[in-house]
Short mmCIF file of C-alpha atoms in Angstrom, two decimals:
data_model
loop_
_atom_site.label_atom_id
_atom_site.label_comp_id
_atom_site.label_asym_id
_atom_site.label_seq_id
_atom_site.Cartn_x
_atom_site.Cartn_y
_atom_site.Cartn_z
CA MET A 1 94.13 92.41 110.86
CA PRO A 2 94.83 89.37 113.08
CA PRO A 3 98.13 87.55 112.49
CA VAL A 4 98.00 84.60 110.13
CA PRO A 5 98.83 81.25 111.78
CA GLY A 6 102.08 79.86 110.45
CA ALA A 7 103.10 83.07 108.69
CA VAL A 8 106.72 84.18 108.89
CA PRO A 9 107.01 87.32 111.05
CA ASP A 10 107.96 90.49 109.19
CA PRO A 11 111.02 92.07 110.82
CA ARG A 12 109.76 95.53 109.89
CA LEU A 13 106.84 95.26 112.28
CA SER A 14 109.00 95.89 115.34
CA ALA A 15 109.73 99.37 114.07
CA HIS A 16 106.29 100.06 112.70
CA PRO A 17 105.05 103.56 113.58
CA PHE A 18 101.83 102.22 115.17
CA ARG A 19 103.29 99.23 116.98
CA SER A 20 103.84 101.11 120.23
CA ARG A 21 100.36 102.60 120.37
CA GLY A 22 98.72 99.60 121.96
CA ALA A 23 95.01 99.33 122.37
CA ARG A 24 94.25 102.78 121.06
CA GLY A 25 94.52 101.44 117.53
CA PRO A 26 94.68 103.68 114.45
CA TRP A 27 92.16 106.22 115.76
CA GLY A 28 94.55 107.03 118.61
CA ASP A 29 97.11 108.23 116.09
CA ARG A 30 96.89 111.82 114.88
CA ASP A 31 98.43 111.14 111.47
CA PHE A 32 95.95 108.37 110.70
CA ARG A 33 93.08 110.70 111.58
CA ARG A 34 94.56 113.25 109.18
CA LEU A 35 94.97 110.61 106.48
CA TRP A 36 91.33 109.64 106.98
CA ALA A 37 90.20 113.30 106.81
CA CYS A 38 92.32 113.83 103.69
CA GLN A 39 90.95 110.72 101.97
CA THR A 40 87.35 111.46 102.98
CA ALA A 41 87.36 115.05 101.68
CA SER A 42 89.08 113.99 98.46
CA GLN A 43 86.68 111.12 97.82
CA VAL A 44 83.63 113.33 98.38
CA GLY A 45 85.04 115.88 95.93
CA GLU A 46 85.98 113.20 93.41
CA HIS A 47 82.61 111.46 93.38
CA ALA A 48 80.70 114.74 93.43
CA THR A 49 82.65 115.76 90.34
CA LEU A 50 82.00 112.43 88.62
CA VAL A 51 78.26 113.21 88.67
CA LEU A 52 78.53 117.00 88.61
CA LEU A 53 80.16 117.14 85.16
CA PRO A 54 77.67 114.77 83.42
CA LEU A 55 74.71 116.50 85.08
CA LEU A 56 75.98 119.89 83.91
CA ALA A 57 76.09 118.44 80.40
CA VAL A 58 72.53 117.13 80.75
CA VAL A 59 71.07 120.29 82.33
CA THR A 60 72.94 123.09 80.55
CA LEU A 61 73.84 121.46 77.21
CA HIS A 62 70.93 118.98 76.94
CA VAL A 63 73.19 116.17 75.71
CA GLY A 64 71.82 112.76 74.68
CA PRO A 65 72.80 109.24 75.78
CA GLY A 66 75.63 108.97 73.25
CA GLU A 67 77.31 112.24 74.23
CA LEU A 68 76.86 111.48 77.93
CA GLY A 69 78.44 108.05 77.45
CA VAL A 70 81.45 109.64 75.73
CA LEU A 71 81.85 112.22 78.51
CA ARG A 72 81.85 109.55 81.20
CA ALA A 73 84.24 107.41 79.15
CA VAL A 74 86.69 110.30 78.78
CA GLY A 75 86.69 110.81 82.56
CA GLN A 76 87.32 107.11 83.18
CA ALA A 77 89.96 106.63 80.47
CA PRO A 78 92.92 107.70 82.71
CA VAL A 79 92.43 104.54 84.78
CA LEU A 80 93.18 102.40 81.74
CA LEU A 81 95.94 104.66 80.42
CA LEU A 82 97.81 105.57 83.62
CA ALA A 83 97.09 103.18 86.49
CA LEU A 84 99.96 100.71 85.86
CA PHE A 85 102.52 103.50 85.50
CA VAL A 86 101.18 105.33 88.55
CA GLY A 87 101.36 102.19 90.70
CA ALA A 88 105.02 101.60 89.81
CA TRP A 89 105.78 105.29 90.33
CA VAL A 90 103.99 105.63 93.68
CA ASP A 91 105.92 102.69 95.15
CA GLY A 92 109.07 104.83 94.95
CA TRP A 93 107.62 108.07 96.38
CA ARG A 94 106.14 109.32 99.61
CA THR A 95 102.39 109.05 99.28
CA ARG A 96 101.78 112.30 101.18
CA THR A 97 103.52 114.24 98.41
CA VAL A 98 101.52 112.47 95.70
CA MET A 99 98.19 113.08 97.46
CA MET A 100 98.95 116.78 98.03
CA THR A 101 99.92 117.32 94.39
CA ALA A 102 96.82 115.52 93.07
CA ASP A 103 94.45 117.47 95.32
CA ALA A 104 96.02 120.83 94.54
CA GLY A 105 95.80 120.10 90.81
CA ARG A 106 92.14 119.10 90.91
CA ALA A 107 91.14 122.12 92.99
CA LEU A 108 92.99 124.46 90.64
CA LEU A 109 91.38 122.94 87.52
CA LEU A 110 87.84 123.31 88.85
CA ILE A 111 88.46 126.89 90.02
CA VAL A 112 89.91 127.90 86.64
CA VAL A 113 86.91 126.52 84.73
CA ALA A 114 84.47 128.11 87.20
CA ALA A 115 86.23 131.46 86.83
CA GLY A 116 86.12 131.12 83.04
CA CYS A 117 82.33 130.64 83.16
CA LEU A 118 81.93 133.72 85.37
CA VAL A 119 84.14 135.91 83.23
CA GLY A 120 82.47 134.73 80.02
CA GLY A 121 78.95 135.04 81.42
CA LEU A 122 78.21 131.43 80.53
CA ASP A 123 75.61 129.12 82.07
CA GLY A 124 78.21 126.36 82.06
CA PRO A 125 81.33 125.10 80.32
CA SER A 126 81.12 123.89 76.72
CA LEU A 127 81.22 120.18 75.90
CA PRO A 128 84.90 120.25 74.76
CA VAL A 129 85.85 121.97 78.03
CA LEU A 130 83.92 119.32 79.97
CA TYR A 131 85.78 116.60 78.07
CA ALA A 132 89.16 118.13 78.91
CA LEU A 133 88.21 118.79 82.54
CA ALA A 134 86.87 115.25 83.01
CA PHE A 135 90.08 113.71 81.64
CA ALA A 136 92.41 115.92 83.70
CA VAL A 137 90.50 115.42 86.95
CA GLY A 138 90.30 111.69 86.23
CA ALA A 139 94.07 111.48 85.70
CA LEU A 140 94.85 113.19 89.01
CA SER A 141 92.29 110.97 90.73
CA VAL A 142 94.26 107.89 89.65
CA TYR A 143 97.36 109.27 91.39
CA PHE A 144 95.46 110.05 94.58
CA ASP A 145 93.57 106.76 94.77
CA VAL A 146 96.68 104.59 94.34
CA ALA A 147 98.64 106.75 96.80
CA TYR A 148 96.14 106.67 99.65
CA GLN A 149 95.81 102.87 99.49
CA ALA A 150 99.60 102.49 99.66
CA SER A 151 99.76 105.09 102.44
CA ALA A 152 97.47 103.08 104.71
CA VAL A 153 99.70 100.00 104.44
CA ARG A 154 102.86 102.01 105.14
CA LEU A 155 101.50 103.85 108.17
CA VAL A 156 99.22 101.28 109.83
CA ALA A 157 100.42 98.15 111.61
CA PRO A 158 99.01 94.88 110.17
CA ASP A 159 97.03 94.10 113.34
CA ARG A 160 95.23 97.46 112.93
CA LEU A 161 94.80 97.27 109.17
CA THR A 162 91.31 95.74 109.12
CA ARG A 163 89.85 98.53 111.24
CA SER A 164 91.82 101.13 109.28
CA ASN A 165 90.52 99.72 106.00
CA ALA A 166 86.97 99.70 107.34
CA ALA A 167 87.31 103.40 108.20
CA LEU A 168 88.90 104.39 104.88
CA GLU A 169 86.63 102.23 102.75
CA GLY A 170 83.63 103.34 104.76
CA SER A 171 84.28 106.96 103.92
CA ARG A 172 85.09 106.07 100.30
CA SER A 173 81.90 104.09 99.81
CA ALA A 174 79.84 106.76 101.55
CA ALA A 175 81.47 109.31 99.25
CA GLN A 176 80.62 107.18 96.22
CA ILE A 177 76.98 107.92 96.86
CA GLY A 178 77.08 110.97 99.12
CA GLY A 179 79.35 112.65 96.57
CA PRO A 180 76.97 112.12 93.65
CA ALA A 181 74.12 113.31 95.84
CA LEU A 182 76.10 116.45 96.58
CA GLY A 183 76.87 116.86 92.88
CA GLY A 184 73.19 116.57 92.02
CA ALA A 185 72.24 119.08 94.69
CA LEU A 186 74.87 121.58 93.53
CA VAL A 187 73.61 121.42 89.96
CA SER A 188 69.99 121.73 91.09
CA LEU A 189 70.48 124.55 93.60
CA GLY A 190 73.29 126.65 92.13
CA THR A 191 74.92 127.84 88.93
CA ALA A 192 77.73 125.95 87.20
CA PRO A 193 80.50 128.21 88.59
CA VAL A 194 79.14 127.79 92.12
CA ALA A 195 78.88 124.02 91.69
CA LEU A 196 82.43 123.70 90.33
CA GLY A 197 83.87 126.03 92.97
CA SER A 198 82.12 124.14 95.77
CA ALA A 199 83.58 120.83 94.57
CA ALA A 200 87.04 122.45 94.52
CA LEU A 201 86.71 123.23 98.24
CA PHE A 202 86.75 119.53 99.10
CA PHE A 203 90.04 119.01 97.24
CA ALA A 204 91.48 122.06 98.98
CA GLY A 205 90.45 120.64 102.36
CA SER A 206 92.04 117.30 101.48
CA TYR A 207 95.26 119.08 100.52
CA LEU A 208 95.42 120.84 103.88
CA SER A 209 94.80 117.59 105.77
CA ALA A 210 97.58 115.80 103.90
CA ARG A 211 99.92 118.72 104.46
CA SER A 212 99.33 118.52 108.22
CA MET A 213 100.60 114.91 108.42
CA ARG A 214 103.91 114.97 110.29
CA ARG A 215 105.28 111.41 110.50
CA THR A 216 108.15 110.60 108.14
CA GLU A 217 106.78 107.92 105.86
CA PRO A 218 108.96 104.91 104.99
CA VAL A 219 109.33 104.24 101.27
CA PRO A 220 109.53 100.47 100.54
CA GLY A 221 112.71 99.38 98.81
CA ALA A 222 114.66 102.52 99.67
CA ALA A 223 117.38 101.30 102.03
CA GLY A 224 117.69 103.60 104.99
CA GLY A 225 114.98 105.77 103.49
CA LYS A 226 117.36 107.02 100.78
CA ARG A 227 116.82 106.90 97.04
CA ALA A 228 119.36 105.28 94.81
CA ALA A 229 121.05 108.37 93.43
CA GLY A 230 121.77 108.26 89.74
CA ARG A 231 119.94 104.98 89.21
CA PRO A 232 116.93 105.20 86.90
CA VAL A 233 113.79 103.57 88.19
CA ARG A 234 112.97 100.55 86.02
CA VAL A 235 109.29 101.37 85.64
CA GLY A 236 108.65 98.65 83.07
CA ARG A 237 110.16 96.00 85.30
CA ARG A 238 108.18 97.13 88.32
CA ILE A 239 104.95 97.16 86.33
CA ALA A 240 105.68 93.63 85.07
CA GLU A 241 106.29 92.39 88.63
CA GLY A 242 102.90 93.71 89.73
CA VAL A 243 101.11 92.17 86.76
CA ARG A 244 102.83 88.80 87.27
CA LEU A 245 101.86 88.70 90.93
CA VAL A 246 98.21 89.47 90.19
CA VAL A 247 97.99 87.00 87.31
CA GLY A 248 99.84 84.27 89.20
CA ASP A 249 97.90 84.45 92.47
CA GLY A 250 94.47 82.81 92.34
CA SER A 251 92.88 85.19 94.83
CA LEU A 252 94.29 88.36 93.28
CA ARG A 253 93.45 87.15 89.77
CA THR A 254 89.82 86.57 90.71
CA VAL A 255 89.59 89.90 92.51
CA CYS A 256 90.80 91.54 89.29
CA LEU A 257 88.36 89.67 87.03
CA ALA A 258 85.38 90.17 89.34
CA SER A 259 86.25 93.84 89.70
CA ALA A 260 86.47 94.20 85.92
CA ALA A 261 83.03 92.64 85.43
CA PHE A 262 81.49 94.75 88.19
CA GLN A 263 83.03 98.06 87.14
CA PHE A 264 82.27 97.52 83.44
CA PHE A 265 78.57 96.88 83.97
CA LEU A 266 78.30 99.43 86.80
CA ALA A 267 79.60 102.09 84.40
CA ALA A 268 76.98 101.03 81.85
CA THR A 269 74.29 100.98 84.54
CA MET A 270 75.14 104.44 85.91
CA THR A 271 75.20 106.00 82.45
CA VAL A 272 71.61 104.86 81.82
CA TYR A 273 70.61 105.40 85.47
CA LEU A 274 71.50 109.11 85.40
CA LEU A 275 69.12 109.54 82.45
CA PHE A 276 66.47 107.06 83.62
CA LEU A 277 65.75 108.84 86.91
CA PRO A 278 65.00 112.34 85.55
CA ARG A 279 63.69 111.48 82.08
CA GLU A 280 61.84 108.18 82.52
CA LEU A 281 60.66 108.59 86.12
CA GLY A 282 60.46 112.39 86.07
CA LEU A 283 62.49 112.98 89.23
CA SER A 284 63.90 116.44 89.95
CA GLY A 285 67.62 117.06 90.43
CA SER A 286 67.24 117.35 94.20
CA THR A 287 65.23 114.11 94.36
CA VAL A 288 67.87 112.32 92.29
CA GLY A 289 70.43 113.55 94.81
CA LEU A 290 68.30 112.28 97.70
CA VAL A 291 67.92 108.86 96.10
CA LEU A 292 71.64 108.53 95.43
CA ALA A 293 72.47 109.74 98.94
CA ALA A 294 70.53 106.82 100.42
CA THR A 295 73.49 104.53 99.76
CA GLY A 296 75.60 106.54 102.21
CA PRO A 297 73.98 105.18 105.40
CA GLY A 298 74.04 101.72 103.81
CA ALA A 299 77.78 102.03 103.23
CA LEU A 300 78.35 102.97 106.85
CA ALA A 301 76.38 99.92 107.96
CA GLY A 302 78.43 97.79 105.57
CA SER A 303 81.64 99.07 107.17
CA LEU A 304 80.46 97.92 110.58
CA LEU A 305 79.50 94.51 109.20
CA ALA A 306 82.85 94.17 107.43
CA ALA A 307 84.74 94.48 110.70
CA ARG A 308 83.05 91.34 112.09
CA LEU A 309 81.27 89.14 109.55
CA PRO A 310 84.28 87.78 107.58
CA ALA A 311 85.96 86.57 110.78
CA ARG A 312 82.73 84.90 111.92
CA LEU A 313 81.24 83.47 108.72
CA GLY A 314 84.32 83.21 106.52
CA HIS A 315 85.66 85.65 103.95
CA GLY A 316 84.49 83.58 100.97
CA PRO A 317 80.81 83.18 101.91
CA VAL A 318 80.54 86.83 102.96
CA LEU A 319 82.16 88.03 99.74
CA VAL A 320 79.98 85.99 97.37
CA GLY A 321 76.75 86.48 99.29
CA ALA A 322 77.18 90.23 99.73
CA ALA A 323 78.04 90.73 96.05
CA ALA A 324 74.99 88.75 94.90
CA ILE A 325 72.57 90.62 97.18
CA GLY A 326 73.99 94.10 96.58
CA ASP A 327 74.26 93.81 92.80
CA GLY A 328 70.95 92.00 92.50
CA ALA A 329 69.09 94.83 94.24
CA LEU A 330 69.55 97.08 91.20
CA LEU A 331 67.45 94.72 89.07
CA ALA A 332 64.37 96.18 90.78
CA VAL A 333 64.90 99.70 89.41
CA PRO A 334 63.77 99.16 85.78
CA ALA A 335 60.39 97.91 87.06
CA LEU A 336 59.57 101.28 88.65
CA HIS A 337 57.22 103.88 87.12
CA GLY A 338 56.33 107.45 88.01
CA SER A 339 57.76 109.83 90.58
CA GLY A 340 55.41 109.07 93.47
CA THR A 341 56.27 108.39 97.09
CA ALA A 342 56.27 104.61 96.60
CA THR A 343 58.77 104.85 93.74
CA ILE A 344 61.10 107.09 95.73
CA ALA A 345 60.84 104.79 98.77
CA VAL A 346 61.81 101.74 96.69
CA LEU A 347 64.73 103.62 95.14
CA VAL A 348 65.96 104.62 98.59
CA LEU A 349 65.69 101.00 99.80
CA VAL A 350 67.51 99.68 96.73
CA ASN A 351 70.36 102.14 97.26
CA LEU A 352 70.57 101.32 100.97
CA VAL A 353 70.95 97.62 100.16
CA PHE A 354 73.41 98.29 97.35
CA GLY A 355 75.49 100.55 99.60
CA ALA A 356 75.57 98.18 102.57
CA PHE A 357 76.48 95.00 100.72
CA GLY A 358 78.70 96.79 98.23
CA GLN A 359 80.70 98.25 101.10
CA LEU A 360 80.94 94.83 102.73
CA VAL A 361 82.45 93.52 99.49
CA ASN A 362 84.85 96.48 99.20
CA VAL A 363 86.36 96.10 102.66
CA THR A 364 86.58 92.31 102.43
CA VAL A 365 88.28 92.44 99.03
CA MET A 366 90.77 95.06 100.20
CA GLY A 367 91.66 92.95 103.24
CA ILE A 368 92.27 89.91 101.03
CA ARG A 369 94.41 91.90 98.61
CA GLN A 370 96.53 93.48 101.30
CA ALA A 371 96.94 90.18 103.16
CA VAL A 372 98.49 88.34 100.21
CA THR A 373 100.50 91.26 98.75
CA PRO A 374 104.08 92.07 99.86
CA HIS A 375 104.54 95.49 101.47
CA ALA A 376 106.89 96.70 98.72
CA MET A 377 104.34 95.86 96.00
CA GLN A 378 101.14 97.26 97.50
CA GLY A 379 101.06 100.23 95.11
CA ARG A 380 101.75 98.12 92.03
CA VAL A 381 99.19 95.46 92.90
CA ALA A 382 96.54 98.07 93.72
CA ALA A 383 97.28 99.83 90.44
CA THR A 384 97.28 96.59 88.43
CA ILE A 385 93.86 95.62 89.78
CA THR A 386 92.66 99.20 89.28
CA CYS A 387 93.90 99.25 85.68
CA LEU A 388 92.71 95.80 84.68
CA GLY A 389 89.62 95.93 86.88
CA MET A 390 88.47 99.48 86.19
CA GLY A 391 90.16 100.00 82.84
CA LEU A 392 87.06 98.71 81.09
CA THR A 393 84.80 101.36 82.63
CA PRO A 394 85.13 103.77 79.67
CA PHE A 395 83.83 101.02 77.40
CA GLY A 396 81.09 100.27 79.93
CA SER A 397 79.99 103.90 79.80
CA LEU A 398 79.93 103.75 76.01
CA LEU A 399 77.88 100.54 76.21
CA GLY A 400 75.43 102.26 78.56
CA GLY A 401 75.03 105.14 76.12
CA PHE A 402 74.48 102.67 73.27
CA LEU A 403 71.91 100.64 75.23
CA GLY A 404 69.99 103.75 76.26
CA LEU A 405 70.00 105.06 72.70
CA GLU A 406 69.17 101.82 70.86
CA TRP A 407 67.12 99.82 73.37
CA GLY A 408 65.53 102.64 75.35
CA LEU A 409 66.32 103.68 78.93
CA ARG A 410 64.24 101.01 80.69
CA ALA A 411 65.44 98.00 78.69
CA GLY A 412 68.99 99.34 78.61
CA LEU A 413 69.05 99.74 82.39
CA LEU A 414 67.74 96.19 82.90
CA ALA A 415 70.41 94.71 80.60
CA ALA A 416 73.23 96.63 82.27
CA ALA A 417 72.06 95.75 85.79
CA ALA A 418 71.75 92.07 84.86
CA GLY A 419 75.34 92.12 83.62
CA MET A 420 76.53 93.11 87.10
CA MET A 421 75.60 89.62 88.34
CA LEU A 422 78.62 88.26 86.46
CA SER A 423 80.86 89.52 89.27
CA PRO A 424 79.47 87.35 92.12
CA LEU A 425 79.31 84.41 89.69
CA LEU A 426 83.04 84.69 88.99
CA MET A 427 83.77 84.80 92.73
CA LEU A 428 81.54 81.80 93.38
CA LEU A 429 83.50 79.70 90.86
CA SER A 430 86.93 80.77 92.18
CA PRO A 431 89.21 80.09 95.17
CA LEU A 432 87.80 83.22 96.82
CA ALA A 433 84.58 81.37 97.62
CA ARG A 434 86.58 78.87 99.73
CA LEU A 435 88.38 81.40 101.91
CA GLY A 436 87.69 80.82 105.59
CA ARG A 437 87.83 82.93 108.71
CA THR A 438 91.57 83.56 108.43
CA LEU A 439 93.40 84.86 105.38
CA PRO A 440 96.38 83.25 103.63
CA PRO A 441 99.89 84.51 104.50
CA ARG A 442 101.47 87.39 102.66
CA SER A 443 103.59 86.27 99.71
CA VAL A 444 107.17 87.35 99.08
CA SER A 445 107.79 89.98 96.41
CA PRO A 446 109.72 88.79 93.36
CA ALA A 447 112.36 91.44 93.94
CA ALA A 448 112.84 90.46 97.58
CA ALA A 449 113.11 86.80 96.67
CA ALA A 450 115.84 87.62 94.19
CA GLY A 451 117.65 89.89 96.64
CA THR A 452 117.26 92.97 94.43
CA ASP A 453 115.97 96.49 94.90
CA PRO A 454 112.22 96.37 94.01
CA ARG A 455 112.61 99.59 92.08
#
């Protein structure tokens, strides 16, 4: 990320682990490559599991819209319940340790359930087991997602952060669609134990990548890298500092509100979408996977655009325009009929557009958030926005199940997709729309301003 004119230099930059690496940038650093490999494998496993579990319920248990909505809501509930605590907690720990623990836990959970199905001779896990598995995997995913975002800020110099974010967000966005495509393919081509065990391999690979990272990671707020022995961490105070910063900053506040609107209606849309494609259009599991996978190449294109467009056209115009185009593309899906070549081609095009412009929004938003957030509060701010922004997704999934059940799949999908347009509208009416080619300077953390330990 280019330096902000007029910003006060951060004395920590002179000792930053990447500062001496010159023009090679983050890709010239072995630990960043391992962080990227760790995050990529974990995100593929996470998003494959997010679709794998609901599809197992649809295929093996033949659940309806209401039960599917509840299952998705249970898997998303940890974001609302845990994100604020996790953000405050991660700011006082080394992110490598958190990522390793989360990946090991998710891999173990999936393997245990897969082994239980094999031993019991079952086609798949029961609905109560799926509920428990979805909640546990979702909880560990909250820990990993907050940790990897904080890890990038701690390990990457600010002038390399934009390219690092583009790489990390590129793999995350590709995984958001490539993962579901993989989940759909696993359900279609293999048994439930094979599908669950295959997803576990990605978490195991992520664990090994994180374990191979060698650089000693600085922990913000720990003087000299040491913890304050015998002093309890004031979790409530740290959570409150993160919430106050997000609520008090116009840009962060809008990011949170727009994210909440997007994630709420996206959860509703995906709940109906996963039923609409096979039941209304008659697509097979492998074709559903192909359609969802189409967003992957779009996300990669969006990553390339995100590295250049905001600096050329302005962050505000790019953010609002990309959100409107990407979200608006989904409005075309309810108009489709049948499972012919034309229908599949339109679905692929819609997902390409959604992936490209959605990724452009993701990278731009992350750059804005990191630019205005103090180093010592990156975890808390990320967790606050995650909690308040994504905390409504369980209710969105329930809404999607209700719309599909009461209005029908086609009308329900149209209503949910139309609701997604609230997100670009909120950004258009906010200070975000006026952001130019350069970003505002990073603010000072409340704890630093008061001369206190941020923990």
